[in-house]
Coordinates of C-alpha atoms in Angstrom, one line a residue:
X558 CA 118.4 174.9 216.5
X559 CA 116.2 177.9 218.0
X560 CA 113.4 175.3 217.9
X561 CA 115.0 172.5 219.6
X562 CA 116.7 174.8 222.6
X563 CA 113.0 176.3 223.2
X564 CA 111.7 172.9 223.6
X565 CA 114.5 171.6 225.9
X566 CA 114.3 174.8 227.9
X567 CA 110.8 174.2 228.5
X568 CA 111.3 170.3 229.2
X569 CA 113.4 171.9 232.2
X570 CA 110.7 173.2 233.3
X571 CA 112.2 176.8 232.1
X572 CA 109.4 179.6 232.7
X573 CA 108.2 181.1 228.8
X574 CA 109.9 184.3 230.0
X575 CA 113.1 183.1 231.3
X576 CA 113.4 181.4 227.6
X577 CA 112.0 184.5 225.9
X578 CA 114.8 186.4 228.1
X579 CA 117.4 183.5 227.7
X580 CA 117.2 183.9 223.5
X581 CA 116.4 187.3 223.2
X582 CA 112.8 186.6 221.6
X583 CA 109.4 187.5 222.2
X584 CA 107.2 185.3 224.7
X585 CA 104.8 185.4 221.9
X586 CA 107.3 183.7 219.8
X587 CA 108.5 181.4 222.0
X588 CA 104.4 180.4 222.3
X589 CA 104.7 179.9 218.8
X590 CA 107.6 177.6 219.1
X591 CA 106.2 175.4 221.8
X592 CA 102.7 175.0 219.8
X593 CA 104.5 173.8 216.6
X594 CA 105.7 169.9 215.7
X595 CA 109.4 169.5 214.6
X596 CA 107.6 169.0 210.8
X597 CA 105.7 172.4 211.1
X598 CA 108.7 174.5 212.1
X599 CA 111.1 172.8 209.7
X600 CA 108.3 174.3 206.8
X601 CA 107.8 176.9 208.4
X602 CA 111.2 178.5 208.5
X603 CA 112.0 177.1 204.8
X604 CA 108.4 179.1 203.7
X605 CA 110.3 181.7 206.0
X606 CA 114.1 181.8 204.2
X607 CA 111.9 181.7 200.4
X608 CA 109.6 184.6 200.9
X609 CA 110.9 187.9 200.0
X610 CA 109.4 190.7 202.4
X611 CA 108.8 194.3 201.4
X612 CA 111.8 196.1 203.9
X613 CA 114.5 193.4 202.8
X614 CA 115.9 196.1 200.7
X615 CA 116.6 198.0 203.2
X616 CA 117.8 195.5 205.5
X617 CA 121.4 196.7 205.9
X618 CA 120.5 200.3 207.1
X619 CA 118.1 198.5 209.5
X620 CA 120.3 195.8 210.8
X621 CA 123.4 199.1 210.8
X622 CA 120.8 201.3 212.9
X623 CA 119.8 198.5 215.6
X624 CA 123.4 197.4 216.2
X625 CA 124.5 200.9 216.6
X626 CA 121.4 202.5 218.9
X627 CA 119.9 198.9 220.0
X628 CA 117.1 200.8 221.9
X629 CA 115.4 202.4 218.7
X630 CA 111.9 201.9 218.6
X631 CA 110.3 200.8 214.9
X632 CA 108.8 204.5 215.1
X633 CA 111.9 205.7 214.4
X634 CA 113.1 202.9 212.4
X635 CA 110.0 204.1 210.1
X636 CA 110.8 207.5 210.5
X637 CA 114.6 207.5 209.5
X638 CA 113.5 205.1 206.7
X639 CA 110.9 207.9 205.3
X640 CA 114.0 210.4 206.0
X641 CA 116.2 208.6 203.7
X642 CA 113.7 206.9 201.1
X643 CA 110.5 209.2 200.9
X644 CA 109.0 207.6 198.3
X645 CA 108.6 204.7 200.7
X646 CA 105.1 203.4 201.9
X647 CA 104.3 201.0 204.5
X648 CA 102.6 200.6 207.4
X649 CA 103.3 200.9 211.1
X650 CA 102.5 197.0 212.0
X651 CA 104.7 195.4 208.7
X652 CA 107.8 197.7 210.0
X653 CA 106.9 196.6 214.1
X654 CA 106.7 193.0 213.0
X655 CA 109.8 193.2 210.6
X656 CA 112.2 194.9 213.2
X657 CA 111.0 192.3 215.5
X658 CA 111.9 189.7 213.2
X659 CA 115.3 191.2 212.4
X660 CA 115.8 191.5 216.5
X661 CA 115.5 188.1 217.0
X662 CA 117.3 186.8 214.2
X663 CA 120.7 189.1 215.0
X664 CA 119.9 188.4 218.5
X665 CA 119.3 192.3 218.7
X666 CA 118.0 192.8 222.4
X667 CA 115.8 196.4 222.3
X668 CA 117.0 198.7 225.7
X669 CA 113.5 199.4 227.0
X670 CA 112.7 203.5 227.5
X671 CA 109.5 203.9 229.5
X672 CA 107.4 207.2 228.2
X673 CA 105.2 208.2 230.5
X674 CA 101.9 210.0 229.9
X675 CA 99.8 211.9 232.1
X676 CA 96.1 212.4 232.1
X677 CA 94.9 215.4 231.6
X678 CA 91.3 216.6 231.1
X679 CA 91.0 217.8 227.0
X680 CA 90.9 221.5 226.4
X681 CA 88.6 223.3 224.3
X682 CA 89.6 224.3 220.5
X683 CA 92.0 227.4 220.7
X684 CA 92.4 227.7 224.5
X685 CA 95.7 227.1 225.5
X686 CA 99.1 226.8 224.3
X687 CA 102.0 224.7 226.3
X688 CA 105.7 226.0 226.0
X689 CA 108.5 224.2 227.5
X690 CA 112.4 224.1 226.5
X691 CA 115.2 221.0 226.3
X692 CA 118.7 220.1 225.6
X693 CA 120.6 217.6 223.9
X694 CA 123.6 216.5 223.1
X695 CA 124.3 215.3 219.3
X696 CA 127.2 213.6 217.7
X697 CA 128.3 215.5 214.9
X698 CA 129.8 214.6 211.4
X699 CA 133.4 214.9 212.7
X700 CA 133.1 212.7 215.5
X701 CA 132.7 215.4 218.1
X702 CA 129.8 216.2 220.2
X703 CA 127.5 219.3 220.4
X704 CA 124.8 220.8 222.7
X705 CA 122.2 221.7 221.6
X706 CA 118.9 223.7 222.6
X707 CA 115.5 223.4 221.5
X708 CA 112.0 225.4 222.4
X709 CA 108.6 223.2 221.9
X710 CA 105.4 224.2 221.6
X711 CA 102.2 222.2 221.5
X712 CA 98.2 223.2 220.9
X713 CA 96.5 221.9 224.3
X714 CA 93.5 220.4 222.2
X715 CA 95.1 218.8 219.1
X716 CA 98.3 218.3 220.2
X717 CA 100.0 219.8 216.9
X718 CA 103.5 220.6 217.7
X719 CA 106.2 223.3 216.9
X720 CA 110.1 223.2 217.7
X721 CA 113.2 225.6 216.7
X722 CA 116.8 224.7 217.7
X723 CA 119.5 226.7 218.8
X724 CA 123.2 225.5 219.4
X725 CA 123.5 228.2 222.4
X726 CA 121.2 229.0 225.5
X727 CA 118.0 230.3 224.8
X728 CA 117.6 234.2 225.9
X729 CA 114.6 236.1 226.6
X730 CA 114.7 237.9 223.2
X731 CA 115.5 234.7 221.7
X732 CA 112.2 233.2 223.4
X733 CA 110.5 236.1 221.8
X734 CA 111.1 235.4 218.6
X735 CA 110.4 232.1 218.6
X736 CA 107.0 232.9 219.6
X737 CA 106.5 235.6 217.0
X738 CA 107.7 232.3 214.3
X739 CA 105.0 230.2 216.5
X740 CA 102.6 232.3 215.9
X741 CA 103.4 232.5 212.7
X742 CA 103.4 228.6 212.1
X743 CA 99.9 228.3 213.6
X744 CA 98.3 231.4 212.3
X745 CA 97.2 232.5 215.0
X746 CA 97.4 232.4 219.1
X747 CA 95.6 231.2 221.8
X748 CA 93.7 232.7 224.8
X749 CA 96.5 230.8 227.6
X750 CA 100.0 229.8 227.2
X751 CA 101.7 227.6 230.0
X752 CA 104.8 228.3 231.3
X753 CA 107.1 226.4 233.7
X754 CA 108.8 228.6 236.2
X755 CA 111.7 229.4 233.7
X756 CA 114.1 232.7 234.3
X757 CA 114.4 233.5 230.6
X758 CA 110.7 234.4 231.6
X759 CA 110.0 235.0 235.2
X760 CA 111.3 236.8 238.0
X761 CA 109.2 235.2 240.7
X762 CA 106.4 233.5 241.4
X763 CA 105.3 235.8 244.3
X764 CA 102.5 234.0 245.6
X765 CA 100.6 233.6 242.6
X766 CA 101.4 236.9 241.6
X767 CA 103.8 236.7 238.6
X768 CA 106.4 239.0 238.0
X769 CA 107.6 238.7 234.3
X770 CA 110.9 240.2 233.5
X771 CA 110.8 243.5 231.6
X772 CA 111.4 242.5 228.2
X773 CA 108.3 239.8 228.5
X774 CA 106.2 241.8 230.1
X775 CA 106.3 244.2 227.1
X776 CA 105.7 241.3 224.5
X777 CA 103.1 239.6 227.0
X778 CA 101.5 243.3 227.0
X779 CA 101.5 243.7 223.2
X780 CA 100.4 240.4 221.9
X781 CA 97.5 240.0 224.5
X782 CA 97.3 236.4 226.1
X783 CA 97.0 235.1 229.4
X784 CA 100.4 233.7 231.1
X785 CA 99.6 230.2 233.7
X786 CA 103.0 229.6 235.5
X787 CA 103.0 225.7 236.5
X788 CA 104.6 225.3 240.3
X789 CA 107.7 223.1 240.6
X790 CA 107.0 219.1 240.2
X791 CA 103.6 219.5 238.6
X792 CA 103.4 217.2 235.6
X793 CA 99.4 217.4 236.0
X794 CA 99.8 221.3 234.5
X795 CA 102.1 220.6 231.7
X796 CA 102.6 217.1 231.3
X797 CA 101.6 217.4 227.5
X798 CA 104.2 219.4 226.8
X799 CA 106.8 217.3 229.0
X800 CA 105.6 214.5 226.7
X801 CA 106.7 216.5 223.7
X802 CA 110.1 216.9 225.1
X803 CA 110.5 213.8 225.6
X804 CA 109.3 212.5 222.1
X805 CA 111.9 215.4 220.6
X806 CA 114.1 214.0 222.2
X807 CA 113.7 210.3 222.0
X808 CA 112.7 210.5 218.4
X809 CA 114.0 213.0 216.3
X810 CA 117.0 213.9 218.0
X811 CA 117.8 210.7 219.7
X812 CA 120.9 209.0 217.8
X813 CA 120.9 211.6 215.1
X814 CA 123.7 213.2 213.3
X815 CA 124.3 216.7 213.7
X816 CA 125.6 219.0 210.3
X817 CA 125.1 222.3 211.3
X818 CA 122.4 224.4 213.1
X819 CA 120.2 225.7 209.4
X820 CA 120.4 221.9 208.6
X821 CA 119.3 221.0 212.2
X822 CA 115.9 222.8 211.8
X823 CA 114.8 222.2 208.6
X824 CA 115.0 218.5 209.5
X825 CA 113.3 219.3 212.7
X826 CA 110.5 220.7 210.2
X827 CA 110.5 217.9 207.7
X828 CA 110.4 215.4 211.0
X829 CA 107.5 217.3 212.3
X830 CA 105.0 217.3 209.0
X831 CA 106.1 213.7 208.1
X832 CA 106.6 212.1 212.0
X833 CA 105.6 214.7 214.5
X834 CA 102.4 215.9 213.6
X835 CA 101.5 213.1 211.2
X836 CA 101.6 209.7 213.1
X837 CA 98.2 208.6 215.7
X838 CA 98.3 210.8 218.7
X839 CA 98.0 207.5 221.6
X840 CA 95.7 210.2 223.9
X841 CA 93.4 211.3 220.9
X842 CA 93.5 208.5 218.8
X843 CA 93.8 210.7 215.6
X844 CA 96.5 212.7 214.0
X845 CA 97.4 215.9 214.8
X846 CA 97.7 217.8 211.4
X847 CA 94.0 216.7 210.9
X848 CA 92.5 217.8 214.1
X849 CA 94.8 221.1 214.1
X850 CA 93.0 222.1 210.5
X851 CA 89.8 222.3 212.9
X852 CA 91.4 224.1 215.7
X853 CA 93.0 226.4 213.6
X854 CA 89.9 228.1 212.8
X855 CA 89.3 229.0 216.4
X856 CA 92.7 230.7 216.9
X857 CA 93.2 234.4 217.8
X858 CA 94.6 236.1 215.1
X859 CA 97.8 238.3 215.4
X860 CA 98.7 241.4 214.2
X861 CA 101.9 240.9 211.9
X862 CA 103.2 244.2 213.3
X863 CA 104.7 244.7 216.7
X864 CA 104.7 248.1 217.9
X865 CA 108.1 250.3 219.1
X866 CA 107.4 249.8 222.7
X867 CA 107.4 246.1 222.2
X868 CA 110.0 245.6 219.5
X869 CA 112.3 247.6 221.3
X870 CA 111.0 246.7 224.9
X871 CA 111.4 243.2 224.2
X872 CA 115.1 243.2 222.0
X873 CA 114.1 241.4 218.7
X874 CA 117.2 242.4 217.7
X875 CA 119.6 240.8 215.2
X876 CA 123.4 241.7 215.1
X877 CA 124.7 243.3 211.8
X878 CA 127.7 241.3 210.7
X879 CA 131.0 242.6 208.8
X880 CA 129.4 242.0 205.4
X881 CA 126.6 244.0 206.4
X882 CA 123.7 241.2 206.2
X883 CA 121.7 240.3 209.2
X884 CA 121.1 236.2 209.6
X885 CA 116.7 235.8 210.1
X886 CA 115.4 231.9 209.8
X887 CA 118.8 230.5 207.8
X888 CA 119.2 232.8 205.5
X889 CA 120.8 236.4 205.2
X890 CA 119.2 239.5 204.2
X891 CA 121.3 242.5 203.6
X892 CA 121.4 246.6 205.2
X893 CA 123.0 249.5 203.3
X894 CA 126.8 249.1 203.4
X895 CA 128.2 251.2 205.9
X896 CA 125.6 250.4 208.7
X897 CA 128.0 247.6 209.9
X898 CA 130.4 249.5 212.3
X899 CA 134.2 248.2 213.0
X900 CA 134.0 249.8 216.8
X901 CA 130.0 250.9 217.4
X902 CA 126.3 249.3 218.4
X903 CA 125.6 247.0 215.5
X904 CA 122.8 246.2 216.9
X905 CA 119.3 246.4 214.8
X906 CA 115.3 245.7 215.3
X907 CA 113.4 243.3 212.5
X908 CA 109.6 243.1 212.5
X909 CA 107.5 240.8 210.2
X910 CA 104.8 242.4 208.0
X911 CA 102.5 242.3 205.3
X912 CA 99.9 240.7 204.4
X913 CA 100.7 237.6 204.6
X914 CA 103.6 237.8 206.7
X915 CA 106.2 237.8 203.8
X916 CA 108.0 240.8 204.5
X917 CA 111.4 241.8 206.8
X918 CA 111.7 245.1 208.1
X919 CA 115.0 245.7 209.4
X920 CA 115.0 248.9 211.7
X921 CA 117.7 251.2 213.2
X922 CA 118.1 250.2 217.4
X923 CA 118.9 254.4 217.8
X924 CA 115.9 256.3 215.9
X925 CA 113.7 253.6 214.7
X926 CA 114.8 254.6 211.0
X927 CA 114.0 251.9 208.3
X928 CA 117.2 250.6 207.3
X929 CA 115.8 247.9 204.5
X930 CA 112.7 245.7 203.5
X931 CA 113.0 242.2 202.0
X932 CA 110.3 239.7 201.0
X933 CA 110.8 236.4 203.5
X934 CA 112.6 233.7 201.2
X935 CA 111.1 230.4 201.8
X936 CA 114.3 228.5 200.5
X937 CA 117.5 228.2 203.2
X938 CA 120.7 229.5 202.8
X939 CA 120.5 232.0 200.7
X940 CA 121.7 235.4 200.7
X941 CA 118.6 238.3 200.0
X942 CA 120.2 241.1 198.4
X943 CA 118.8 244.7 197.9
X944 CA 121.0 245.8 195.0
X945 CA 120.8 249.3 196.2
X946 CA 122.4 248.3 199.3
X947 CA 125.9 248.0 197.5
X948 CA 128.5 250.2 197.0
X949 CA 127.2 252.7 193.8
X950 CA 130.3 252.5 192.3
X951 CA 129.1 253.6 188.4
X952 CA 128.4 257.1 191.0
X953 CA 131.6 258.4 190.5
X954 CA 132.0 257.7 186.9
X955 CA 128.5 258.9 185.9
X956 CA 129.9 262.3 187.7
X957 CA 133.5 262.5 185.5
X958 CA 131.6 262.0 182.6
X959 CA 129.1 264.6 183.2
X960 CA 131.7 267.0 184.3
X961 CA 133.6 266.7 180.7
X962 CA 130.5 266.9 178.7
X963 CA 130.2 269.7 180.4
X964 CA 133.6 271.3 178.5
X965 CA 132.0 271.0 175.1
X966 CA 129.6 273.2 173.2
X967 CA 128.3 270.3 171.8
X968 CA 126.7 268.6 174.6
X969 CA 124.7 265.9 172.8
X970 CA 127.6 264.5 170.5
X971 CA 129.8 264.8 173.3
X972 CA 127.7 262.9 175.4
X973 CA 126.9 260.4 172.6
X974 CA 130.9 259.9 171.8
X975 CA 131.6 259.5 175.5
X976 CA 129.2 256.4 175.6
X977 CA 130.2 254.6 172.9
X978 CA 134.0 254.8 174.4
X979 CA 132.9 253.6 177.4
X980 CA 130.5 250.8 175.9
X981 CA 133.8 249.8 174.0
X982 CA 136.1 250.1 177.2
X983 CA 134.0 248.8 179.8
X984 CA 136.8 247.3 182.5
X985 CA 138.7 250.8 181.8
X986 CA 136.1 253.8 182.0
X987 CA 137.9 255.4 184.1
X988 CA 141.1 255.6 183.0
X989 CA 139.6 256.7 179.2
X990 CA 137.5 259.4 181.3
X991 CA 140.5 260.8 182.9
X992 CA 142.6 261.3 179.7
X993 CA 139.0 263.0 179.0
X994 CA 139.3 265.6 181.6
X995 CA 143.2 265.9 181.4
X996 CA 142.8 266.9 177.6
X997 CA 139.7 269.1 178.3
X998 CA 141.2 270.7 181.3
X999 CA 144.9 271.5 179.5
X1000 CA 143.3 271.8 175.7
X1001 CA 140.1 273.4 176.0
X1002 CA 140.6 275.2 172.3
X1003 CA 140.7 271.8 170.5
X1004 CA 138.3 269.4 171.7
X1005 CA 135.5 270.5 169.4
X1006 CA 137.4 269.9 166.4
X1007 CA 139.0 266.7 167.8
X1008 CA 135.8 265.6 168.4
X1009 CA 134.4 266.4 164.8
X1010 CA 137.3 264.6 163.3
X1011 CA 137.1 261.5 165.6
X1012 CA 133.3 260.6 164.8
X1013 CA 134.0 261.2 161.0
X1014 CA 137.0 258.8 161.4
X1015 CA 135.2 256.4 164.0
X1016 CA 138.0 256.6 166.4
X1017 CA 136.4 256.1 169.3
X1018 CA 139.5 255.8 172.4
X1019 CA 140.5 258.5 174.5
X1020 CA 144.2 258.0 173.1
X1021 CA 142.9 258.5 169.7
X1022 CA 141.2 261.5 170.5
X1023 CA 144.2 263.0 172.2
X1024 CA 146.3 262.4 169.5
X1025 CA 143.7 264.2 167.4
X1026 CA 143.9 267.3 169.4
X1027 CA 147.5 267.2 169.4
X1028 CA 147.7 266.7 165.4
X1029 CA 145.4 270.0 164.8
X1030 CA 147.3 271.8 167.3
X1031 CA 150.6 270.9 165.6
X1032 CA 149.0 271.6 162.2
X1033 CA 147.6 274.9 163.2
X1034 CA 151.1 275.7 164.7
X1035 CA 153.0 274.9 161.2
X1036 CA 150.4 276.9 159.1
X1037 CA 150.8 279.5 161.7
X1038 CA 154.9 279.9 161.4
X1039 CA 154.7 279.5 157.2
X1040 CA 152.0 282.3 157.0
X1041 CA 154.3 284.4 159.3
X1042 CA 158.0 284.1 157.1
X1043 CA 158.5 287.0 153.9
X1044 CA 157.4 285.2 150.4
X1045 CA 160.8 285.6 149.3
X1046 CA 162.2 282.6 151.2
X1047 CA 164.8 281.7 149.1
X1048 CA 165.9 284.4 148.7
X1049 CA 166.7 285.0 152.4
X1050 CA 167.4 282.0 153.3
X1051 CA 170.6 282.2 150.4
X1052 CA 171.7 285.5 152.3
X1053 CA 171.2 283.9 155.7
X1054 CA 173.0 280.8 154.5
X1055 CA 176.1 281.5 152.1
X1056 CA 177.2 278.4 149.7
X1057 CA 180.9 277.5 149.9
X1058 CA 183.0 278.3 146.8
X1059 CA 185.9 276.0 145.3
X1060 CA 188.9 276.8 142.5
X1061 CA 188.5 274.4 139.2
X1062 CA 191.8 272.9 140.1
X1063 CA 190.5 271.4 143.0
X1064 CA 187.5 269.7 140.8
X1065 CA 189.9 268.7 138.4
X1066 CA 191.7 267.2 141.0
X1067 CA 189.0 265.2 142.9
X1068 CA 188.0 264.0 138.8
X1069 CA 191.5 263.0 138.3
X1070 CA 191.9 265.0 135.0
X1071 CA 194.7 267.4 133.3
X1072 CA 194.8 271.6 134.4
X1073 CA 195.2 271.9 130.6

């Protein structure tokens, strides 16, 4: 039917792109339709319907995609394809062509977005670094919609890219940090950075003379690199970067669904190695991760330390919350308990050191004490625990126990006993230690000989051994009060205690008998 309304369009003297328009279709494919007899297109669409192509599989999340965002390129077709299937392989032009086909079949019409590019002359290797920032807003999985905010960063000469996302407004310290993970990412820094004219950054332009706001200007001092502030409306200074925005935007984030923020990046990361940095630069004509592994080499490198003056003068800071952890790149790491404060400045400094960069240093904001050091976890989610940050609370026991050993004369059996109890009693050590103390405190006299006694016996219980002591003490009592009465007990006790004496009659009449 498609066949015979092209040529009857075109018998009306119907323009190729008012048909092309009229049906949806290509102007190459309508071409194709005008060239062919009635006998070639009735073969060709049977060859068509019989020959199974590579993405039929995963034609339903295809056809679901273009219905719902119509305007999707087959970049990102490919792209949420490799998201969801990664074991996939195929090539740019058999997606393109397939997502063409599936256009016009469902009569699919794609919602043009022009990118635009500007020419720009190609910087040397390790010269300059562009930084811009975006927003978005995302659907989430609950229907609702979310902003959310996003720093790029992108190497002038081979166009490698960078991006972290916030769901609040990006602050000065915030900017900072991002940097520091920039750095980081690229190992290494470059001689420029570019800014726009952005107050998280700048006060002024004054002129040409910039004025940087305080906290900056002490990280711009520290890490070394030249600052170029583009004027207003001046895509020829930044446009790379724009660009990046742009393909953030209209790829990765562009229809996607938001989860939560730790989610958010580490797709933003997977997007960049397998999309962002991967796929033909149009400028360059190669791929970014390739030409980066050059221009990496020609990078500045950074000290992994930031002094006080910088730290400080610039707020890395990270809050401390209730459970005493501090949140760094999706995880938690955690500070001594106690350092979290119900009404005071919870407010602390990190730094990133080592020799590689794996380690957290977590600093006091008041005297520059180190509150705790944790090796970088490259997983998400996760909590990074210092065991001696939690409560001691074998402290107090280890101190009973020591303080009743300490009533014995026989410290090392005392000491052994105590620990076998204990092993025996684990979810009650210190109720058994304080029946301990109370019996040493109150029966000092005993508790070597109770303690003899139990090991023979292998009574091993704090009520055992206080029924010991209170067994020898009764014993030693009644040996006590026999050794103290006059041998002749009997005798004394018949004086003390006169027997009763009856008449015979009265036995003969209980027995029933005669008197005679």
């Amino acid at each position: 039917m498609l066949y015979l309304e092209i040529h009857q369009m075109a018998k009306r003297n119907f323009s190729v792109s008012r048909i092309a328009k009229q049906f949806k279709i290509s102007r190459t494919t309508v071409y194709k339709y005008l060239d062919m007899t009635f006998e070639e297109a009735q073969q060709s669409f049977g060859e068509g319907m019989k020959k199974t192509k590579k993405l039929d599989q995963y034609l339903d999340w295809i056809l679901a995609w273009l219905q719902e965002y119509p305007h999707l390129s087959a970049a990102q077709i490919k792209d949420w394809l490799l998201e969801k299937f990664p074991h996939l392989q195929v090539g740019d032009s058999t997606v393109r062509l397939y997502i063409q086909q599936v256009r016009e079949k469902y009569q699919i019409e794609k919602i043009v977005k022009v990118r635009h590019y500007e020419a720009i002359p190609q910087q040397p290797m390790g010269k300059q670094l562009q930084v811009d920032w975006g927003e978005t807003k995302q659907k989430t999985v609950e229907k609702k919609e979310v902003k959310l905010y996003f720093i790029a960063f992108v190497l002038a000469h081979s166009r490698y890219k960078y991006m972290e996302w916030q769901d609040r407004p990006f602050t000065t310290q915030d900017a900072i940090r991002c940097h520091e993970n920039a750095f980081r990412h690229y190992g290494g820094k470059t001689e420029e950075i570019v800014y726009d004219q952005d107050h998280l950054l700048t006060v002024s332009e004054n002129a040409g003379e910039i004025i940087l706001t305080a906290a900056f200007q002490a990280y711009v001092k520290e890490r070394k690199f030249r600052v170029h502030l583009c004027r207003k409306a001046d895509p020829e200074s930044k446009g790379m970067i724009e660009n990046v925005v742009k393909y953030i935007k209209g790829n990765f984030a562009d229809s996607r669904v938001f989860k939560d923020i730790e989610d958010w990046n580490e797709r933003a990361s997977q997007w960049l190695v397998r999309t962002g940095n991967h796929n033909v630069h149009h400028t360059i004509k190669k791929r970014p991760d390739e030409v980066f592994l050059l221009e990496k080499q020609h990078l500045h490198p950074v000290s992994p330390l930031l002094s006080k003056e910088s730290t400080i003068g610039s707020s890395i800071s990270r809050n401390v919350n209730k459970d005493n952890t501090i949140r760094f790149e999706s995880n938690r790491y955690s500070v001594p308990i106690g350092t979290y404060k119900a009404n005071g400045d919870n407010k602390v400094f990190i730094q990133i050191t080592g020799l590689h960069q794996d380690t957290l240093i977590i600093r006091n904001s008041k005297n520059d004490e180190i509150l705790a050091k944790h090796v970088i976890s490259k997983e998400k989610g996760i909590l990074v625990k210092n065991r001696s940050h939690s409560r001691d609370r074998s402290k107090g026991i280890e101190v009973l126990k020591s303080s009743i050993v300490a009533a014995f004369e026989n410290v090392e059996n005392a000491n052994e006993y105590l620990d076998e109890v204990l092993n025996r009693y684990p979810r009650y050590r210190r109720d058994q230690l304080e029946i301990f103390r109370s019996i040493a405190q109150n029966e000092p006299n005993w508790i070597e000989q109770a303690l003899e006694k139990c090991r023979k016996e292998n009574l091993y219980s704090a009520n055992d051994f206080r029924d010991i002591v209170y067994y020898l003490k009764k014993l030693a009592h009644e040996k006590s009060t026999l050794a103290a009465e006059p041998k002749n007990v009997f005798t004394k006790r018949k004086s003390v205690y006169p027997i009763a004496k009856r008449s015979l009659n009265a036995y003969t009449s209980i027995l029933g008998g005669n008197k005679s």
